[in-house]
Coordinates of C-alpha atoms and ligand atoms in Angstrom, one line a residue:
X1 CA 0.2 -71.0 45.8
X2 CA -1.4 -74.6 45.7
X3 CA 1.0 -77.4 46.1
X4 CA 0.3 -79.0 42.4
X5 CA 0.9 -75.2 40.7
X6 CA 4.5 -75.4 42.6
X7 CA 6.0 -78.0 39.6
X8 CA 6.2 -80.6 42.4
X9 CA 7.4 -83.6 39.8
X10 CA 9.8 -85.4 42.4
X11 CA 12.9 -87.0 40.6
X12 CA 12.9 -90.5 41.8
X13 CA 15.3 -92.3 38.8
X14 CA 18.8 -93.1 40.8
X15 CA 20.7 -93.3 37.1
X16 CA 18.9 -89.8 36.9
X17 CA 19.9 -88.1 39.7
X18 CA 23.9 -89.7 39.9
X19 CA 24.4 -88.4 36.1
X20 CA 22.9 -84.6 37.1
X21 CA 25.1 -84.5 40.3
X22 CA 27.9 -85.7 38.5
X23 CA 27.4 -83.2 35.4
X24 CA 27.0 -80.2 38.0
X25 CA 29.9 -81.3 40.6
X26 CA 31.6 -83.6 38.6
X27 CA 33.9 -85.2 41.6
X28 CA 33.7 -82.2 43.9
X29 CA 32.5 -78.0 44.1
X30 CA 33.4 -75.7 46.7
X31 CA 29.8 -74.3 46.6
X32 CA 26.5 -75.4 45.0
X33 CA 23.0 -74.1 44.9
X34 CA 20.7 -76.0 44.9
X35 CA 17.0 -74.9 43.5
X36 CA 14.0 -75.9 44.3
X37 CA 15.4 -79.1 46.5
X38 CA 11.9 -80.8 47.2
X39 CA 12.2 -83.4 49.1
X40 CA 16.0 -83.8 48.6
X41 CA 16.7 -86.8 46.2
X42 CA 18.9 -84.7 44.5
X43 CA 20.3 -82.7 47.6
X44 CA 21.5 -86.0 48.9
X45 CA 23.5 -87.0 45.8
X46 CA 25.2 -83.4 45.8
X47 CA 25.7 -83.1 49.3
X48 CA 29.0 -85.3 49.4
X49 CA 30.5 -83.8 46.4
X50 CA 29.5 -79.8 47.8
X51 CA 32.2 -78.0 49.7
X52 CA 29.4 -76.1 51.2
X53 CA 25.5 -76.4 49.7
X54 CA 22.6 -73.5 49.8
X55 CA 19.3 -75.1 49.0
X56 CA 16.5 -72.3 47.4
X57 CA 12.8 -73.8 48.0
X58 CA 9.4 -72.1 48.2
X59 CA 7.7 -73.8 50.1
X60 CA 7.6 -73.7 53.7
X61 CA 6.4 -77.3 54.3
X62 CA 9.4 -78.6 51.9
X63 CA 12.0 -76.7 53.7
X64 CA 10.7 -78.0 57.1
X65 CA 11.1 -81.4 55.5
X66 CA 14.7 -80.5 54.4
X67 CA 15.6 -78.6 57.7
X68 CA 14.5 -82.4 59.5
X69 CA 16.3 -84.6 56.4
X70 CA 19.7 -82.5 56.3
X71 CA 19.8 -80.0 59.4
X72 CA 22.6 -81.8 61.3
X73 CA 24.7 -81.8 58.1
X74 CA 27.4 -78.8 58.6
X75 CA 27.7 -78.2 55.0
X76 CA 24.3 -77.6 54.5
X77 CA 21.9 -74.4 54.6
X78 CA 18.3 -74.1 53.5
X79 CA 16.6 -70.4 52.7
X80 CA 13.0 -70.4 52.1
X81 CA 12.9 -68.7 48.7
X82 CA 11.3 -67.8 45.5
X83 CA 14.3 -68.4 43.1
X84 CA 12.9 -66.4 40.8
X85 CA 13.9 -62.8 42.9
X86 CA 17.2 -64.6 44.3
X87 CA 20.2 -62.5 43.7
X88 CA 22.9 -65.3 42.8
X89 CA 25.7 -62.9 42.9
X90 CA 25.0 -63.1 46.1
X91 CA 27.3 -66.6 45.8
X92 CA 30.2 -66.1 43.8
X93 CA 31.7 -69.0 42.1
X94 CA 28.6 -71.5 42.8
X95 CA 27.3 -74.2 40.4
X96 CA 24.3 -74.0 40.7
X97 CA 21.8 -76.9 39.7
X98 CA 17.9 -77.7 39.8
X99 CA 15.3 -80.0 39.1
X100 CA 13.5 -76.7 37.9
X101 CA 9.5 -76.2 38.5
X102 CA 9.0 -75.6 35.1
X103 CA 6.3 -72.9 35.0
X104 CA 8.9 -70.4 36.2
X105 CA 12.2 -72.3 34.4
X106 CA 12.6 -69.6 32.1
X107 CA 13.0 -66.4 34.5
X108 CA 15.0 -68.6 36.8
X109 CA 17.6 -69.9 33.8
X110 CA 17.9 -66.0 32.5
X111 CA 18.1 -64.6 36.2
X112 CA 21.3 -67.3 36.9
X113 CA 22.9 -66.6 33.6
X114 CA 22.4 -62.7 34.3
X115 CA 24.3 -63.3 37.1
X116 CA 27.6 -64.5 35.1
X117 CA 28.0 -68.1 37.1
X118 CA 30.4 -70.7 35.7
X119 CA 28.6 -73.5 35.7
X120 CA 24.3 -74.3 36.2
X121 CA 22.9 -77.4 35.1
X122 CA 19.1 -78.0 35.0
X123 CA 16.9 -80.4 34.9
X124 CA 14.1 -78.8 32.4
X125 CA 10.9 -79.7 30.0
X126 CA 12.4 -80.6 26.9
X127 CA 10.8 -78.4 24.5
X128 CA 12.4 -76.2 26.7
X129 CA 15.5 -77.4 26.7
X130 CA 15.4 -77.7 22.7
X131 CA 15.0 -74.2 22.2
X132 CA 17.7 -73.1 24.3
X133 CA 20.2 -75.0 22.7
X134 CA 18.7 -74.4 19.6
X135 CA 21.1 -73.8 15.8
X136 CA 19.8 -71.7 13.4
X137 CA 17.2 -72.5 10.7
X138 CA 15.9 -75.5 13.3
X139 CA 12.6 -75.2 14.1
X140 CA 13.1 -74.6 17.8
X141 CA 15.1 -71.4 17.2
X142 CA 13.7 -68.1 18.6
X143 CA 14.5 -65.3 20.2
X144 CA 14.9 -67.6 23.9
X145 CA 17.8 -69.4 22.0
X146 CA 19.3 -66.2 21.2
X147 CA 19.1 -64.7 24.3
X148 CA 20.6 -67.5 26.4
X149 CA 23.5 -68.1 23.8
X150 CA 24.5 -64.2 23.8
X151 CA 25.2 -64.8 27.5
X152 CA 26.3 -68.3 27.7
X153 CA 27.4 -71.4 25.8
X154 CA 24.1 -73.6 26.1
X155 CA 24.6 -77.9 25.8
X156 CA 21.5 -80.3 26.2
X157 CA 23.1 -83.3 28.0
X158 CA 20.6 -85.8 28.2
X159 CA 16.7 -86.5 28.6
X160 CA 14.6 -88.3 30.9
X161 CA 11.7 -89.4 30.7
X162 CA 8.3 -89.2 32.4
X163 CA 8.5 -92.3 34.3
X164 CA 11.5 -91.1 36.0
X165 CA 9.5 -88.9 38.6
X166 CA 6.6 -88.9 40.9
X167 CA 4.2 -87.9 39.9
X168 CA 5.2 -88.3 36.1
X169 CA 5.2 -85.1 34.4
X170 CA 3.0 -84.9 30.8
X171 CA 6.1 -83.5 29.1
X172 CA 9.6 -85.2 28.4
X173 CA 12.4 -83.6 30.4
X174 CA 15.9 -82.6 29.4
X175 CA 19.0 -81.6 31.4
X176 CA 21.3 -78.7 29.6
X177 CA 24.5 -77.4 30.5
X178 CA 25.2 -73.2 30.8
X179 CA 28.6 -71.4 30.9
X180 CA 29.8 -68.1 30.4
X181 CA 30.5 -67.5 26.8
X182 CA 34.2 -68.4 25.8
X183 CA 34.0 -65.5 23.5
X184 CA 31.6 -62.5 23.6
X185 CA 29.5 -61.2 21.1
X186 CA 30.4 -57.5 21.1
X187 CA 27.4 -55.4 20.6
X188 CA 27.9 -51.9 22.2
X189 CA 24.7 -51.7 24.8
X190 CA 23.7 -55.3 26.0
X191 CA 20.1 -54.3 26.9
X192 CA 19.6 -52.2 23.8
X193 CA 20.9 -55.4 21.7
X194 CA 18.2 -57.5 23.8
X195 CA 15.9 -55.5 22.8
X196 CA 16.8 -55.9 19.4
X197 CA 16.7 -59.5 19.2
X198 CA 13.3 -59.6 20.8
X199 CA 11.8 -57.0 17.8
X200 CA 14.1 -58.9 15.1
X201 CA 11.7 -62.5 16.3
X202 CA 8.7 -60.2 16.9
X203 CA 6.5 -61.8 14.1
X204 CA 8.7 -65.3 13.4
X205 CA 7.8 -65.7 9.9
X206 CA 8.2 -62.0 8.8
X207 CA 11.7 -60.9 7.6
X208 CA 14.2 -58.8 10.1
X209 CA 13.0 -55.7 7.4
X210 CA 9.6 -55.9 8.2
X211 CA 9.8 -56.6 11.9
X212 CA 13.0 -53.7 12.3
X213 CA 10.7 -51.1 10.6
X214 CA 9.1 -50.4 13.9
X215 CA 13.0 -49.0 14.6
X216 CA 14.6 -48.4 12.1
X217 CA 14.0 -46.0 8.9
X218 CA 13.0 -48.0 6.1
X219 CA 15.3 -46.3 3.7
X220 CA 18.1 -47.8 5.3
X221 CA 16.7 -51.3 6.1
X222 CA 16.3 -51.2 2.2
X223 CA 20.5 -51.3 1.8
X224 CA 21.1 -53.9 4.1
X225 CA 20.7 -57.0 2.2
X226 CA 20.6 -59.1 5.1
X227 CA 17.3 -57.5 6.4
X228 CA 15.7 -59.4 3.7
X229 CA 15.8 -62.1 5.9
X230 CA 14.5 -63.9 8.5
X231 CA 15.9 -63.7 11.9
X232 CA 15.4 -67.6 12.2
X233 CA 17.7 -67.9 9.7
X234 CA 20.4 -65.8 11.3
X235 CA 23.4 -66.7 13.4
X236 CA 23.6 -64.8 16.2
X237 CA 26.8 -63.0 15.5
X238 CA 25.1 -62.1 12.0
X239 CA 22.4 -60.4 13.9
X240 CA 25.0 -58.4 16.3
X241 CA 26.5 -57.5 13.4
X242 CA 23.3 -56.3 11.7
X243 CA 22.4 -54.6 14.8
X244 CA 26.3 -52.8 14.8
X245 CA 25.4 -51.7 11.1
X246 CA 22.1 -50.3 12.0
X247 CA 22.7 -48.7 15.4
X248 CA 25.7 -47.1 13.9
X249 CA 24.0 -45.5 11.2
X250 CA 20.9 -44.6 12.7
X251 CA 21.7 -41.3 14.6
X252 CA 19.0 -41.1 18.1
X253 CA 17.0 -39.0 16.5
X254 CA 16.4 -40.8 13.2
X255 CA 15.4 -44.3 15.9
X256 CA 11.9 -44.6 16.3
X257 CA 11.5 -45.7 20.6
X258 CA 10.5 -48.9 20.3
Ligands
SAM1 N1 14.5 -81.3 43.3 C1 13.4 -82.1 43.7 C2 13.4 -83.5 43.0 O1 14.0 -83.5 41.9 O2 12.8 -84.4 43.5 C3 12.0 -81.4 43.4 C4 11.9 -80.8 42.1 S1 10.2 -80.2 41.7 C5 10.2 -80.3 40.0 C6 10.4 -78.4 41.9 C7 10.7 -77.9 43.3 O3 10.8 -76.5 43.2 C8 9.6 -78.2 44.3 O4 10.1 -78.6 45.5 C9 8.8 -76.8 44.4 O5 8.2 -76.6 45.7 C10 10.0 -75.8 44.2 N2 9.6 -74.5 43.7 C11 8.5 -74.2 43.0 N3 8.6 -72.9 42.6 C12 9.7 -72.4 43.2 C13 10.3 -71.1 43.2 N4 9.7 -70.0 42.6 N5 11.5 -70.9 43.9 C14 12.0 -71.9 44.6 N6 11.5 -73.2 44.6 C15 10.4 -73.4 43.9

């Protein structure tokens, strides 16, 4: 892929990179990975406060560059990678933290959260950032701020602005914050309840009746009163709980495949 398709917006702010090192390592990790490391700007400021740190990057020129910048240090390792097939169970207990390319932020964010780590911090476009963090009834919540918040507690931290990298990007930037949920949202088939969510925003503006009836018999979406409205205007534990009602009503036979 062409160098300017890679997201290749270096971070160059100092007060930038010091606050995302500190909100990912705080004053020390025993492992971090790092993706996408560039040039290393950030890889230096999280190099002192990583126990050990596995940089993820692309492209091979970049983790030439890295291998020459960072090679001697004995805490370091580079893999030339596309983050977006890494297995990050493959590092159990890491932080792991990026200034994300942001046409492939998305997969990467639900690939590491997937993977159950305690900590990732990223460094995202904010529009981005704003729907994953997203309450209900805001204008930015959809089914990506559902997703993310059934598997993890989502924060924005802070934002930076285009002037903080080279080249500037055309978008502002945000970093948020993931960690495993403090308390689950029980829903008795995680995939199935994915699923769910995905149909429930099909058509945003529609109510959860209309959108479910591709699933679910309208006779009983008719009951619920809840299905009367829209998902946007549901918490998420009010749409587990919808989906509960539904999917333990609805014998196999009587759900229409979706
Ligand atoms: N961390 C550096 C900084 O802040 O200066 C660079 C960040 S730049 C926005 C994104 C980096 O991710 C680039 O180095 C790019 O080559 C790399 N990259 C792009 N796609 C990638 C992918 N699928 N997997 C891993 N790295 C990728």
């Amino acid at each position: 892929m062409a160098r300017q398709k890679l997201g290749q917006h270096f971070l160059v702010s100092e007060k930038a990179l010091d606050r995302i090192a500190a909100a990912a390592c705080g004053s020390g990790v025993p492992l971090v990975v790092e993706i996408g490391p560039g040039k290393g700007a950030l890889t230096a400021k999280l190099l002192p406060l990583a126990g050990k740190l596995v940089a993820l990057e692309i492209d091979p020129g970049l983790v030439a560059y890295q291998r020459a910048r960072f090679g001697d240090q004995p805490n370091f390792e580079i893999h030339q990678q596309d983050a977006v097939q890494a297995e990050f169970s493959a590092w159990p207990g890491a932080v792991i933290v990026g200034n994300l390319p942001y046409y492939v932020a998305t997969p990467i964010i639900e690939r590491v959260v997937r993977a159950g780590v305690p900590r990732a911090v990223f460094l995202i476009q904010r529009e981005v950032a704003e729907r994953i963090t997203a309450l209900p009834g805001s204008r930015a919540y959809g089914f990506l701020s559902t997703l993310l918040q059934f598997m993890a507690e989502t924060r924005l931290l802070f934002r930076v602005a285009p002037g903080c990298f080279h080249p500037p990007p055309k978008v502002d930037s945000a970093v948020i914050e993931l960690r495993p949920r403090e308390r689950p949202v029980a829903v008795p088939d995680t995939e199935d309840f994915i699923r769910f969510l995905a149909l429930s925003f099909h058509l945003k503006r529609k109510t959860l009746r209309n959108n479910l009836s591709e699933r679910f018999p309208k006779t009983l979406l008719d009951q619920l009163p809840a299905t009367s409205r829209r998902a946007e205007q549901m918490t998420l534990e009010e749409l587990a709980q919808l989906y509960r009602t539904l999917v333990n009503d609805t014998p196999d036979k009587l759900q229409v495949a979706p």
